[in-house]
Amino acid sequence: MDFQKFVDGFHPMTCVMSVENLGNGKWGKIRIVAGNKAYIDSIENMSDMPKAF
C-alpha cells in the first residue's frame, strides 16, 4: 500500500504510524511511516505551537 498517497488524500493533519508489539502488553519502537503536508508542517514549525501552561 502507498501510505504517502493515502495520507496525502486528507486535508487535516494525518499520519500513519507503525508500532512494534513485543508481546505481554509491551510496545517497542514507534515510527512515523508517512505524513501529509499539514502534519509535516506542524512538526517542522513547532515554534508556532501555543506554549503549555
Coordinates of C-alpha atoms in Angstrom, one line a residue:
M1 CA 0.0 0.0 0.0
D2 CA 1.2 3.5 -0.8
F3 CA 0.9 5.1 2.6
Q4 CA 2.1 8.5 1.3
K5 CA -0.6 8.6 -1.3
F6 CA -3.1 7.6 1.4
V7 CA -2.2 10.4 3.8
D8 CA -2.0 13.0 1.0
G9 CA -5.7 12.4 0.4
F10 CA -6.6 14.0 3.8
H11 CA -6.7 17.8 4.4
P12 CA -6.4 17.7 8.2
M13 CA -3.0 16.7 9.8
T14 CA -2.7 12.9 9.1
C15 CA 0.0 10.3 9.6
V16 CA 0.4 6.6 9.5
M17 CA 2.4 5.1 12.4
S18 CA 4.0 1.7 12.9
V19 CA 4.0 0.3 16.5
E20 CA 6.2 -2.7 17.3
N21 CA 4.3 -5.2 19.5
L22 CA 6.7 -7.1 21.8
G23 CA 4.0 -9.2 23.4
N24 CA 2.8 -9.4 27.0
G25 CA 1.3 -5.9 26.6
K26 CA 4.7 -4.3 25.9
W27 CA 5.5 -2.0 22.9
G28 CA 8.7 -1.4 21.1
K29 CA 9.7 1.2 18.5
I30 CA 7.0 3.6 17.3
R31 CA 7.7 5.0 13.9
I32 CA 6.0 7.6 11.6
V33 CA 5.6 5.8 8.3
A34 CA 4.1 8.7 6.3
G35 CA 2.7 12.2 6.9
N36 CA 0.8 14.6 4.8
K37 CA 1.9 18.2 4.3
A38 CA -0.2 19.6 7.2
Y39 CA 1.3 17.0 9.5
I40 CA 4.9 17.7 8.3
D41 CA 4.4 21.4 8.6
S42 CA 3.2 21.0 12.2
I43 CA 6.4 19.1 13.1
E44 CA 8.7 21.4 11.2
N45 CA 7.1 24.6 12.7
M46 CA 6.7 23.6 16.3
S47 CA 7.8 27.1 17.4
D48 CA 4.4 28.3 16.1
M49 CA 2.6 26.0 18.5
P50 CA 1.0 27.5 21.6
K51 CA 3.1 27.2 24.8
A52 CA 1.9 24.9 27.5
F53 CA 0.8 26.4 30.8

